[in-house]
PDB file of C-alpha atoms in Angstrom:
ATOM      1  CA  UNK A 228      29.877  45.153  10.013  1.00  0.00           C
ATOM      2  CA  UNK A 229      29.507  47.491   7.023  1.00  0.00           C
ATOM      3  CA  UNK A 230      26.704  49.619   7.157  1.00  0.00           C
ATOM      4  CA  UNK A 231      24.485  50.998   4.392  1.00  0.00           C
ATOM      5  CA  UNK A 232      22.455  53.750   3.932  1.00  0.00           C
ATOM      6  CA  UNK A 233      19.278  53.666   1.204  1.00  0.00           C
ATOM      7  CA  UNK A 234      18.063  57.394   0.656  1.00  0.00           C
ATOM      8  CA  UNK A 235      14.373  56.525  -1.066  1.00  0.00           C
ATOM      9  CA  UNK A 236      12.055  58.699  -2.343  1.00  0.00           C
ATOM     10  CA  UNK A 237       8.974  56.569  -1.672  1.00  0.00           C
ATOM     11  CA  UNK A 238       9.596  54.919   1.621  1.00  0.00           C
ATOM     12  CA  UNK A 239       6.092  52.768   1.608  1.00  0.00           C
ATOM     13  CA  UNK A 240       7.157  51.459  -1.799  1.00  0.00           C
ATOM     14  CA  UNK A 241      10.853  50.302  -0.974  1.00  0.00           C
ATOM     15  CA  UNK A 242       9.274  48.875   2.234  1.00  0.00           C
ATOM     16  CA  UNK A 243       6.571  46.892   0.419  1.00  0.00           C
ATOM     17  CA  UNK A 244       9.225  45.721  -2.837  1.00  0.00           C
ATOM     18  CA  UNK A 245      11.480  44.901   0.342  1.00  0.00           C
ATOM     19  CA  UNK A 246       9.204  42.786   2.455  1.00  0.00           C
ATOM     20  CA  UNK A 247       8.601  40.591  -0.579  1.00  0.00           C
ATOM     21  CA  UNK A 248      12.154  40.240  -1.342  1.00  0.00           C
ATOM     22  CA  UNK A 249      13.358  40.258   1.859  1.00  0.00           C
ATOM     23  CA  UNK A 250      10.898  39.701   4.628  1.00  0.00           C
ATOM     24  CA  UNK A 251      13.731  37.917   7.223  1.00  0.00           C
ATOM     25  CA  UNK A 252      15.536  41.374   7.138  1.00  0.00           C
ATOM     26  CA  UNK A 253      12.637  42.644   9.074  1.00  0.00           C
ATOM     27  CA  UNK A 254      11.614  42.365  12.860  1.00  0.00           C
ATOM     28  CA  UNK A 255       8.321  41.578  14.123  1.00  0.00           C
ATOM     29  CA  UNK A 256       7.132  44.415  12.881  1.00  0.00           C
ATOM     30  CA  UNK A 257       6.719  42.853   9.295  1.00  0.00           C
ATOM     31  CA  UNK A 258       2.898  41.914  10.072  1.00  0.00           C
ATOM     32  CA  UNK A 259       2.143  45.603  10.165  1.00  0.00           C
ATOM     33  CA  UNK A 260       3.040  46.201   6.681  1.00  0.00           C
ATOM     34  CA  UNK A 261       4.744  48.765   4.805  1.00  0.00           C
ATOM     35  CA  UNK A 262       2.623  51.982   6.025  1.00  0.00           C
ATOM     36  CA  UNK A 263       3.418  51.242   9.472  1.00  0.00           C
ATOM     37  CA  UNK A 264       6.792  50.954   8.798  1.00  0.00           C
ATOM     38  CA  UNK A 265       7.495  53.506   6.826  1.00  0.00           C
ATOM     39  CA  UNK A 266       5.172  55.703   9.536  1.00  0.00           C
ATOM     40  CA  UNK A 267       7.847  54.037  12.370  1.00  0.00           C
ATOM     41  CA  UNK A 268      10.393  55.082  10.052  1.00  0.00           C
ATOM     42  CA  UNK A 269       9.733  58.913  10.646  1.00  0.00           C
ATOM     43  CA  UNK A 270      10.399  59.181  14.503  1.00  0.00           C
ATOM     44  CA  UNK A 271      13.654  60.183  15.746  1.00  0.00           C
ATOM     45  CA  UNK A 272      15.945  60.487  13.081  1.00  0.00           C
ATOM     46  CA  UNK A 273      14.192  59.657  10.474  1.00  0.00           C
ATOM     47  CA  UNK A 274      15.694  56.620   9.314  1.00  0.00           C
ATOM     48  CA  UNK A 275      14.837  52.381   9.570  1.00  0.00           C
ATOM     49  CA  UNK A 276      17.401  50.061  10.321  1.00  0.00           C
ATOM     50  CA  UNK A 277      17.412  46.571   9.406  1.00  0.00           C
ATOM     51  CA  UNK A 278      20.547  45.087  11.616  1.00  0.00           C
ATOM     52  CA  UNK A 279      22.595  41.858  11.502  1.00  0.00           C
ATOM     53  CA  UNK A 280      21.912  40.938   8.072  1.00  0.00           C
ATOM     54  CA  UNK A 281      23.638  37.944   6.667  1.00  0.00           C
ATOM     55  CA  UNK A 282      25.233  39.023   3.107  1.00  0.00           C
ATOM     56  CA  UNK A 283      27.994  37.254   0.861  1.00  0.00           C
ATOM     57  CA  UNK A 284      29.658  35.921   4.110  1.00  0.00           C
ATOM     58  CA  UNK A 285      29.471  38.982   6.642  1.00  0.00           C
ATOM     59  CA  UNK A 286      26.983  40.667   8.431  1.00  0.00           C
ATOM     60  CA  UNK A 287      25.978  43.973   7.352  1.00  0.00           C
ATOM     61  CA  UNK A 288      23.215  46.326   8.278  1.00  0.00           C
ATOM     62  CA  UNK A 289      21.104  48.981   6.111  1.00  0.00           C
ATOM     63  CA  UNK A 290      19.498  51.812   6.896  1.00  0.00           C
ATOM     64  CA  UNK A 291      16.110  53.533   5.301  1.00  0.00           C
ATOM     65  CA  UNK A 292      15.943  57.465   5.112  1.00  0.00           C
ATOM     66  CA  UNK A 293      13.140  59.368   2.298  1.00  0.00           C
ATOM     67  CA  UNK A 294      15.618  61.596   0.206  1.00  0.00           C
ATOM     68  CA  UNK A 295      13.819  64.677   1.821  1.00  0.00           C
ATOM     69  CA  UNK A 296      14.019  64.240   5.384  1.00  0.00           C
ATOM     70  CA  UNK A 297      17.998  63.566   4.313  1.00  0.00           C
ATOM     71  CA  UNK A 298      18.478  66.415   2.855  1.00  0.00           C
ATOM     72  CA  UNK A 299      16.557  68.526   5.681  1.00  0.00           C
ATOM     73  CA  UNK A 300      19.360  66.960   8.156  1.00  0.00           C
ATOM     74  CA  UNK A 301      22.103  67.742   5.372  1.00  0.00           C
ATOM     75  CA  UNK A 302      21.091  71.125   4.858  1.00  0.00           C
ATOM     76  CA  UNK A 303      19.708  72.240   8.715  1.00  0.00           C
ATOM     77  CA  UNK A 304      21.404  69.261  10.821  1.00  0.00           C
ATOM     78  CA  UNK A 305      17.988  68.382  12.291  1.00  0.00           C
ATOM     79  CA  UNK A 306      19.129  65.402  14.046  1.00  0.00           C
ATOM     80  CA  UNK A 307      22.492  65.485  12.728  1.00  0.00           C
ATOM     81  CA  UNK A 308      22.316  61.329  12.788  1.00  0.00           C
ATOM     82  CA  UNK A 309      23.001  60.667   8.712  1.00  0.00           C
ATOM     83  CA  UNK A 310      24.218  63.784   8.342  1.00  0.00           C
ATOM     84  CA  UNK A 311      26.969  63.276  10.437  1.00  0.00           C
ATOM     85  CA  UNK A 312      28.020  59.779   9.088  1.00  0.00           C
ATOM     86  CA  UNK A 313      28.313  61.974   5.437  1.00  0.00           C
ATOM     87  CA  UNK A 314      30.312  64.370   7.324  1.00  0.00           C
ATOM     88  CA  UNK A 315      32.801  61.462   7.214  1.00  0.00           C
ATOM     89  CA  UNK A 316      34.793  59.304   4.547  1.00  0.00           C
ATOM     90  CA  UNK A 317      31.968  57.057   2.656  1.00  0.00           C
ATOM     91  CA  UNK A 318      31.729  55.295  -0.480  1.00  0.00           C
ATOM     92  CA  UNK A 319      28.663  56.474  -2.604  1.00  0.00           C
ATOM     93  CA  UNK A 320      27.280  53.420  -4.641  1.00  0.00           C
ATOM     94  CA  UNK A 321      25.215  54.714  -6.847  1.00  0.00           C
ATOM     95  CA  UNK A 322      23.797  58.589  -6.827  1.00  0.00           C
ATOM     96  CA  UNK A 323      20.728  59.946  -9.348  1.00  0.00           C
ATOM     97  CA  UNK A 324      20.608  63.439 -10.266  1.00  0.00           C
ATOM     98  CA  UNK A 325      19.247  65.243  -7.762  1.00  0.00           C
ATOM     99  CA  UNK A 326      20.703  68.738  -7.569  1.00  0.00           C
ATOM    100  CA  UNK A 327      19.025  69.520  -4.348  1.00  0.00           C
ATOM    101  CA  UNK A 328      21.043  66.319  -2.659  1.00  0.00           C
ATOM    102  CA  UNK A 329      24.055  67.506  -4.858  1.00  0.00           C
ATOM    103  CA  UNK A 330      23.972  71.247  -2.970  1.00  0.00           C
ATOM    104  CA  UNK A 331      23.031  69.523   1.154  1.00  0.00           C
ATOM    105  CA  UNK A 332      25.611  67.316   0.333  1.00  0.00           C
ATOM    106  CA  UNK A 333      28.355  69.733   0.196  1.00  0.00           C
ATOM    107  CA  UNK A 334      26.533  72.423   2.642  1.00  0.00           C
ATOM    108  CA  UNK A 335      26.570  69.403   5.246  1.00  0.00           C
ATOM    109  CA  UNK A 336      30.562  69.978   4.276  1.00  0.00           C
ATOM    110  CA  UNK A 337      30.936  73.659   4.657  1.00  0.00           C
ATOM    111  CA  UNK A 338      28.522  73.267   7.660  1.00  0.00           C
ATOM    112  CA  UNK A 339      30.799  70.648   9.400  1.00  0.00           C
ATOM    113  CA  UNK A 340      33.986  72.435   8.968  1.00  0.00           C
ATOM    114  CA  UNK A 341      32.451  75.622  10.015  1.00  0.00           C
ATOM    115  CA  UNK A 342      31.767  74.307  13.282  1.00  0.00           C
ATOM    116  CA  UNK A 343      34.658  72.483  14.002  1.00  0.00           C
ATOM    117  CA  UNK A 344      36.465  75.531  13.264  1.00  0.00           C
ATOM    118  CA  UNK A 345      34.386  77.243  16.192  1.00  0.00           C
ATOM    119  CA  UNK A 346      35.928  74.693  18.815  1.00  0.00           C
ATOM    120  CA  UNK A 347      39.600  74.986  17.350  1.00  0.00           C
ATOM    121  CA  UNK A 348      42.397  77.054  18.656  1.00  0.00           C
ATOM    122  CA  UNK A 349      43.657  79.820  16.139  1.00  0.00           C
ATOM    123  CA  UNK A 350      46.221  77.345  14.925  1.00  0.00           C
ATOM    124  CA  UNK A 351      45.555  73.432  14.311  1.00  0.00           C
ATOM    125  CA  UNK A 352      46.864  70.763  12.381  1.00  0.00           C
ATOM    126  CA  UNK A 353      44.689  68.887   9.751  1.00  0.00           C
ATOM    127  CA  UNK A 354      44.257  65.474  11.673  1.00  0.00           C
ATOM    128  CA  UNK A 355      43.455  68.481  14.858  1.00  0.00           C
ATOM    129  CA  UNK A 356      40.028  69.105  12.330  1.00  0.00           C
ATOM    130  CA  UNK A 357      39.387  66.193  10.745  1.00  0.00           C
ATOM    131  CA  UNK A 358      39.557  64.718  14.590  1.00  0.00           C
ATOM    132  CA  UNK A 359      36.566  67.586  15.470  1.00  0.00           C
ATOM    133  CA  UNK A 360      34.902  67.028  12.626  1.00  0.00           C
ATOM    134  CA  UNK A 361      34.988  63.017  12.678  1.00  0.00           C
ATOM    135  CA  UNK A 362      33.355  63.757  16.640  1.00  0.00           C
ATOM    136  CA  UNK A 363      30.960  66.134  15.865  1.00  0.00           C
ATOM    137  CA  UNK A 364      28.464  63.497  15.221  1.00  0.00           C
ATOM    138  CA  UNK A 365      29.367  61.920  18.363  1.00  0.00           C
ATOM    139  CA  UNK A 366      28.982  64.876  20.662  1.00  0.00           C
ATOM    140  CA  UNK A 367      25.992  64.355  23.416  1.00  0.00           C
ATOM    141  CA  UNK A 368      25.302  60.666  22.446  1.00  0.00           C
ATOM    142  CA  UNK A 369      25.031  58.488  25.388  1.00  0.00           C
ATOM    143  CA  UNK A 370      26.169  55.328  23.174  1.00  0.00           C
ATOM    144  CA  UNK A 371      29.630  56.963  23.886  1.00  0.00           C
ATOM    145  CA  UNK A 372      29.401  57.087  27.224  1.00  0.00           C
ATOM    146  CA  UNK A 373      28.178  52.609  27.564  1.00  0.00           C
ATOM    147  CA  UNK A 374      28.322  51.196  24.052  1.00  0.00           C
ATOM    148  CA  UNK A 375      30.489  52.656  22.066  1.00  0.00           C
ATOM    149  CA  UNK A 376      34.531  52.520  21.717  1.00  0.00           C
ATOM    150  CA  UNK A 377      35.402  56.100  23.044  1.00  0.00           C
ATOM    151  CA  UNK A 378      38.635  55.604  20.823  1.00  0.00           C
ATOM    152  CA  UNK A 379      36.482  55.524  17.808  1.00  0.00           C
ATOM    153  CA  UNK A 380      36.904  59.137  16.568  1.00  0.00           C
ATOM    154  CA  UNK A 381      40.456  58.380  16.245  1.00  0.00           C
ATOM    155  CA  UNK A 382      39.725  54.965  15.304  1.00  0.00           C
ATOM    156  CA  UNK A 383      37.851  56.769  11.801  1.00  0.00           C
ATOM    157  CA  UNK A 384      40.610  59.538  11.451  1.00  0.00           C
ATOM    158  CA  UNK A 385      44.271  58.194  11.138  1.00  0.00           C
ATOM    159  CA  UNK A 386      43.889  55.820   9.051  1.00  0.00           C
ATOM    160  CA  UNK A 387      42.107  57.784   6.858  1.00  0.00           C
ATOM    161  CA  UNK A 388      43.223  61.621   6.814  1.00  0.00           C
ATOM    162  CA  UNK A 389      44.009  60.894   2.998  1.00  0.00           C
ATOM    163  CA  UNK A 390      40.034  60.687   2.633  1.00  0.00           C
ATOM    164  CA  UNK A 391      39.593  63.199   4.502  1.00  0.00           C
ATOM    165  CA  UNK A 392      42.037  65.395   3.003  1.00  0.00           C
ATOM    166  CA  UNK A 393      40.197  64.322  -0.698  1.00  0.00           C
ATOM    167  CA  UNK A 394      36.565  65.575   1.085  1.00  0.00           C
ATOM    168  CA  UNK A 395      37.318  68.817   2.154  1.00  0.00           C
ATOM    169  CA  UNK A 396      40.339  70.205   0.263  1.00  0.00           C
ATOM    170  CA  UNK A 397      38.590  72.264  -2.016  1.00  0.00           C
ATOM    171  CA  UNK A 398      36.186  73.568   0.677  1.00  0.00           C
ATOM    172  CA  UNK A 399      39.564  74.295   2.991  1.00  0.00           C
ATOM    173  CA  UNK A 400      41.482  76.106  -0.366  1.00  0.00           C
ATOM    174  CA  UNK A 401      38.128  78.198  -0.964  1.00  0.00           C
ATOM    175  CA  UNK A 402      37.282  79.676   2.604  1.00  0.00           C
ATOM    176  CA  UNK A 403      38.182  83.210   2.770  1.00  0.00           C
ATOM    177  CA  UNK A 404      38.721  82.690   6.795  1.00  0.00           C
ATOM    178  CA  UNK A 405      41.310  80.139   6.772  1.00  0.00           C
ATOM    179  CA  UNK A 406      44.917  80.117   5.811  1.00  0.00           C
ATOM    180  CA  UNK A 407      45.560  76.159   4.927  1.00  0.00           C
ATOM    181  CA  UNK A 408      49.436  75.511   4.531  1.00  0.00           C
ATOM    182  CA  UNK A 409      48.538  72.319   2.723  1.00  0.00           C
ATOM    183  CA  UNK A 410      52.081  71.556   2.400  1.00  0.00           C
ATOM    184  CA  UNK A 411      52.633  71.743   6.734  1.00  0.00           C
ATOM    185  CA  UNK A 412      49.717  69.943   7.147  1.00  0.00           C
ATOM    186  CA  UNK A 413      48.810  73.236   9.164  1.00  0.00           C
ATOM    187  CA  UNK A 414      45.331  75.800   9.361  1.00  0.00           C
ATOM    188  CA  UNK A 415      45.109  79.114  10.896  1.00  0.00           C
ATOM    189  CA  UNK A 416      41.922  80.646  11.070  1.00  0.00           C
ATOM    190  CA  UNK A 417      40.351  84.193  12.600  1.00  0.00           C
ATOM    191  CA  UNK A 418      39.298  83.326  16.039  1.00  0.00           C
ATOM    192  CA  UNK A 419      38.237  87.826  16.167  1.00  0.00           C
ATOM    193  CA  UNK A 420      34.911  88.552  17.294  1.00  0.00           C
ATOM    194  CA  UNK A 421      33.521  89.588  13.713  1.00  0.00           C
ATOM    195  CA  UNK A 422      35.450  86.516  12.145  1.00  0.00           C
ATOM    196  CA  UNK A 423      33.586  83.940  14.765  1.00  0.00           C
ATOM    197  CA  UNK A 424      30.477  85.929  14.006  1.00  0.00           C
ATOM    198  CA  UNK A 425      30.863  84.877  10.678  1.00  0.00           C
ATOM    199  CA  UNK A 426      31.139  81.792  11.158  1.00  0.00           C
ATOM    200  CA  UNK A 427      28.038  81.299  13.721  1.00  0.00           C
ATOM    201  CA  UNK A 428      25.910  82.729  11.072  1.00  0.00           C
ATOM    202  CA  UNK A 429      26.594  80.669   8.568  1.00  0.00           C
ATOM    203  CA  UNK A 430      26.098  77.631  11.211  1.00  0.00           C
ATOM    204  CA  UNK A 431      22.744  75.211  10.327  1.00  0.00           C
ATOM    205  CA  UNK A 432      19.437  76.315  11.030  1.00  0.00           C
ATOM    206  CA  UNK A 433      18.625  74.273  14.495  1.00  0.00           C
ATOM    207  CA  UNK A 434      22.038  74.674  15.876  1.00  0.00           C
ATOM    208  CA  UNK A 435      21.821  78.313  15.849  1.00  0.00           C
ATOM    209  CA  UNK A 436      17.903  78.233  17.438  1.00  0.00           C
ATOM    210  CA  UNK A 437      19.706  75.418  20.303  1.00  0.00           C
ATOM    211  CA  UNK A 438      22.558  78.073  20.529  1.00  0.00           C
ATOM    212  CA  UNK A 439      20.205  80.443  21.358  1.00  0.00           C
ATOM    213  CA  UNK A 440      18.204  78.356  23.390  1.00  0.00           C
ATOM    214  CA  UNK A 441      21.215  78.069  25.850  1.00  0.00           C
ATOM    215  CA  UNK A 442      22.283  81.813  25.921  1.00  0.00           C
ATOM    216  CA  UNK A 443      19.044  83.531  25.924  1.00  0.00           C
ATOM    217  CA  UNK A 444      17.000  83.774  29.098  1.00  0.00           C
ATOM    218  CA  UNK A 445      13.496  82.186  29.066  1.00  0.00           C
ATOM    219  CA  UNK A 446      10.824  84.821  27.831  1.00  0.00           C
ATOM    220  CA  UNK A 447      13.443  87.487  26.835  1.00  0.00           C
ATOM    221  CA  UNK A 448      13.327  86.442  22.727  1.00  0.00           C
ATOM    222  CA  UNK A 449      15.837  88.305  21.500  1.00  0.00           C
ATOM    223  CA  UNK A 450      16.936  88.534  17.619  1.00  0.00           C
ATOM    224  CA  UNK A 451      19.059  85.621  16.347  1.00  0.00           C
ATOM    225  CA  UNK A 452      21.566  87.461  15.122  1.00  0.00           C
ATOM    226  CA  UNK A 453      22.163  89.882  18.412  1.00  0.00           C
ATOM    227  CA  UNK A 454      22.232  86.910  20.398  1.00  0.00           C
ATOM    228  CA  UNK A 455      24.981  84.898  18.437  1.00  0.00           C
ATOM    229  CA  UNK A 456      27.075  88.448  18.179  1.00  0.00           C
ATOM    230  CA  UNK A 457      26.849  87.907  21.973  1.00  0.00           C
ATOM    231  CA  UNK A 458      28.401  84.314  21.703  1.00  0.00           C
ATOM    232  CA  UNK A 459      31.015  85.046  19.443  1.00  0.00           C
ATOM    233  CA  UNK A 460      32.732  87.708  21.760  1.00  0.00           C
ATOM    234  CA  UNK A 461      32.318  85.292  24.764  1.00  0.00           C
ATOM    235  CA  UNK A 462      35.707  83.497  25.244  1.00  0.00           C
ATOM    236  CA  UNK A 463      33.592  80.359  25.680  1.00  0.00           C
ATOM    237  CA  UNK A 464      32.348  80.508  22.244  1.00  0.00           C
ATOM    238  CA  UNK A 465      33.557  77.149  20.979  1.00  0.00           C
ATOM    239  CA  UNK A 466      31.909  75.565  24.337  1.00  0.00           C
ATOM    240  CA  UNK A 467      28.706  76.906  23.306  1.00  0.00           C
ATOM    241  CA  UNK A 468      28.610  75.582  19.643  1.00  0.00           C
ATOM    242  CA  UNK A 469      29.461  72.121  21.127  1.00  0.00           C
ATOM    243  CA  UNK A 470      26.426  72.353  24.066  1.00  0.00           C
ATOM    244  CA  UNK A 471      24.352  73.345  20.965  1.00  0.00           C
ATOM    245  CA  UNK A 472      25.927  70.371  18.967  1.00  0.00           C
ATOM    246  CA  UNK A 473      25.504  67.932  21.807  1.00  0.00           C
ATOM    247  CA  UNK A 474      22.218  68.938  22.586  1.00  0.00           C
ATOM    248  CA  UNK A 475      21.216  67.701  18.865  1.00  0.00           C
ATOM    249  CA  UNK A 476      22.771  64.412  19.205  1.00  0.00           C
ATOM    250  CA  UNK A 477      21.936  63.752  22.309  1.00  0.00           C
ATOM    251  CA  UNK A 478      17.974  63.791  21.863  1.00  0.00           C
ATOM    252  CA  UNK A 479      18.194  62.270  18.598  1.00  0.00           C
ATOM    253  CA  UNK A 480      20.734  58.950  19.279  1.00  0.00           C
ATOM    254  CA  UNK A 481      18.190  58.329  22.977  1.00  0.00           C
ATOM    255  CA  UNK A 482      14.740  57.854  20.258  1.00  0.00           C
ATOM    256  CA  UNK A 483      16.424  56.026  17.178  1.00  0.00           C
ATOM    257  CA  UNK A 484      18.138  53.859  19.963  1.00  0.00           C
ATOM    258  CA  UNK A 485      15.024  53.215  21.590  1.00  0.00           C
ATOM    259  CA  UNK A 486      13.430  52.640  17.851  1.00  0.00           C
ATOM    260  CA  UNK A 487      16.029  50.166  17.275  1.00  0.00           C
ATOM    261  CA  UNK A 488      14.416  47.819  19.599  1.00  0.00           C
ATOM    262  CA  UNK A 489      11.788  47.850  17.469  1.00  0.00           C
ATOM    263  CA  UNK A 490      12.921  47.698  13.941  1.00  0.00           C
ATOM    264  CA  UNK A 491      16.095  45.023  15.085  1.00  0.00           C
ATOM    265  CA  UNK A 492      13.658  43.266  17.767  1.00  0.00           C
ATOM    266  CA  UNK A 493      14.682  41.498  20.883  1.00  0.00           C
ATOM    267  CA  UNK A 494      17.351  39.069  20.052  1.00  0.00           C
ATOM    268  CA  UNK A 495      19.219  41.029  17.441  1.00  0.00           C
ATOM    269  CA  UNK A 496      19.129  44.296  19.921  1.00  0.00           C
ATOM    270  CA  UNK A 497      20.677  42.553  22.448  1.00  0.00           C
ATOM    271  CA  UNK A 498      23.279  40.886  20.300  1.00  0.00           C
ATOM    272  CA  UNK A 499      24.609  43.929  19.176  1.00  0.00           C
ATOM    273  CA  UNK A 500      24.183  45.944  22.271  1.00  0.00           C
ATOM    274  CA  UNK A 501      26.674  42.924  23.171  1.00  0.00           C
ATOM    275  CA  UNK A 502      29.083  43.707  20.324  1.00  0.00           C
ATOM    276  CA  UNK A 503      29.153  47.304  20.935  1.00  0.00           C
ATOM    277  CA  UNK A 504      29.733  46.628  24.922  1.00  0.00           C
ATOM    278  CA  UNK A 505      32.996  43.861  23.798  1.00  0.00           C
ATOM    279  CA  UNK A 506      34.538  46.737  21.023  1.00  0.00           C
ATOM    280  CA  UNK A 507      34.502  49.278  23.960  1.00  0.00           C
ATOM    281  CA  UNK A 508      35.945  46.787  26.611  1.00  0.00           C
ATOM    282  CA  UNK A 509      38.262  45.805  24.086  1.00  0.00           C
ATOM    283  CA  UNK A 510      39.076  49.160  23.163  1.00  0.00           C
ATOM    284  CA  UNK A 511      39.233  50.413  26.886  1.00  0.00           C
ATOM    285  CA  UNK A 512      41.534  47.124  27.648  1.00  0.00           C
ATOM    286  CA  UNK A 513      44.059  48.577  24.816  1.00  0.00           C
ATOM    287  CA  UNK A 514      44.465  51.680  26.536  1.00  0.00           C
ATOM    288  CA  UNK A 515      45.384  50.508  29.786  1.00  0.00           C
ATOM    289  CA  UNK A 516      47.908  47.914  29.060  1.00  0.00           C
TER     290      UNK A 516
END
């Protein structure tokens, strides 16, 4: 099922031109109107998903984010939800020119690389980040655990490192931490104390506050920055970016989920709660034969 993403800049607009365009699209929730849409819209993650639309012969579903709540998740990884499906391969149909998306597009990037490089070893191999990269999105969300195919990470990655490899060359040949033997197919990056440092402050906004939420005792409320100098000569540094990572997801996949009921209703949620539950029985099926 390919899956679309709309980034709008009037959401109660593109809901009302919608509806009378395409009102089957829609749920039960189409007698409320565009406002209370658009107002369902905003809760979890920000973003409205019509699911198991018929199109030109396949089924495909589309997804409704404003422009500024996407590049708030870009730029701070909020909920991390569409920010971590552009930390990924994807084909960009059509783009205006909005330099703010243009800069949280590429800081989602930087961002993404920067903590995958957190939860490496000092030596890795490309597919090793593109692998950690591909599941940061992933980390925390109880689809994986009943729903999801848990071989999907490396489902997206091998057949696609050469997309990969076209996304974040240029940020990999312009970071000042990383040695990148392009030609190996090999990274080493500084795993020192001051080096992870450097890296943790760079991290998004509300990973570093759930980062700090995790190492700092209740009532204490140290300084951001003395507390992340803390994690970043703790041996378990990498553990702690993903708790912080997971801790985002996690939160954010259990109320669009929930939402989904809503915006797919009844029949369609359980239909594909039914094709998720077959691709991970397949999936687990191929593993043990």
């Amino acid at each position: 099922m390919l899956d679309f993403v709309f980034a709008v800049d009037d959401s109660v607009t593109w809901h009302m031109m919608n509806l009378l365009k395409n009102r089957s699209h829609y749920s039960f929730l189409k007698v409320f109107g565009p406002k209370q849409i658009s107002s369902i819209q905003s809760y979890g993650a920000g973003i409205y998903y019509n699911t198991l639309v018929p199109c030109n012969g396949r089924m495909i579903k589309y997804g409704v984010i404003s422009t500024d709540t996407l590049i708030d998740d870009l730029l701070h990884w909020k909920t991390l939800y569409v920010a971590g499906r552009l930390q990924k391969p994807v084909k960009i149909l059509t783009q205006n020119e909005n330099s703010k998306l243009q800069a949280a597009l590429v800081s989602n990037l930087k961002s993404a690389v920067t903590a995958a490089f957190l939860m490496l070893p000092e030596s890795f191999s490309e597919e090793d980040l593109y692998m950690q990269i591909a599941g940061l999105s992933y980390s925390g969300d109880f689809r994986m655990v009943i729903g999801e195919d848990r071989s999907k990470v490396q489902n997206i990655v091998k057949p696609n490192v050469p997309h990969f490899q076209k996304l974040y060359s240029n940020i990999l040949q312009d970071c000042p931490q990383v040695v990148y033997k392009h030609h190996l197919g090999r990274l080493e990056i500084d795993k020192s104390p001051e080096g992870q440092f450097t890296q943790l402050m760079a991290l998004p906004r509300t990973l570093q506050q759930k980062i700090t939420s995790l190492v700092d005792p209740p009532g204490k409320n140290r300084d951001v920055e003395e507390i992340l100098l803390q994690v970043a000569h703790d041996p378990e540094c990498g553990f702690v970016v993903h708790q912080g990572i997971s801790g985002i997801v996690r939160s954010s996949s259990i109320v669009q989920s929930a939402k989904t009921i809503l915006t797919a209703g009844a029949k369609k949620s359980i239909t594909y709660s039914m094709k998720k539950l077959y691709k991970m029985t397949k999936g687990w099926l191929r593993k043990t034969s």
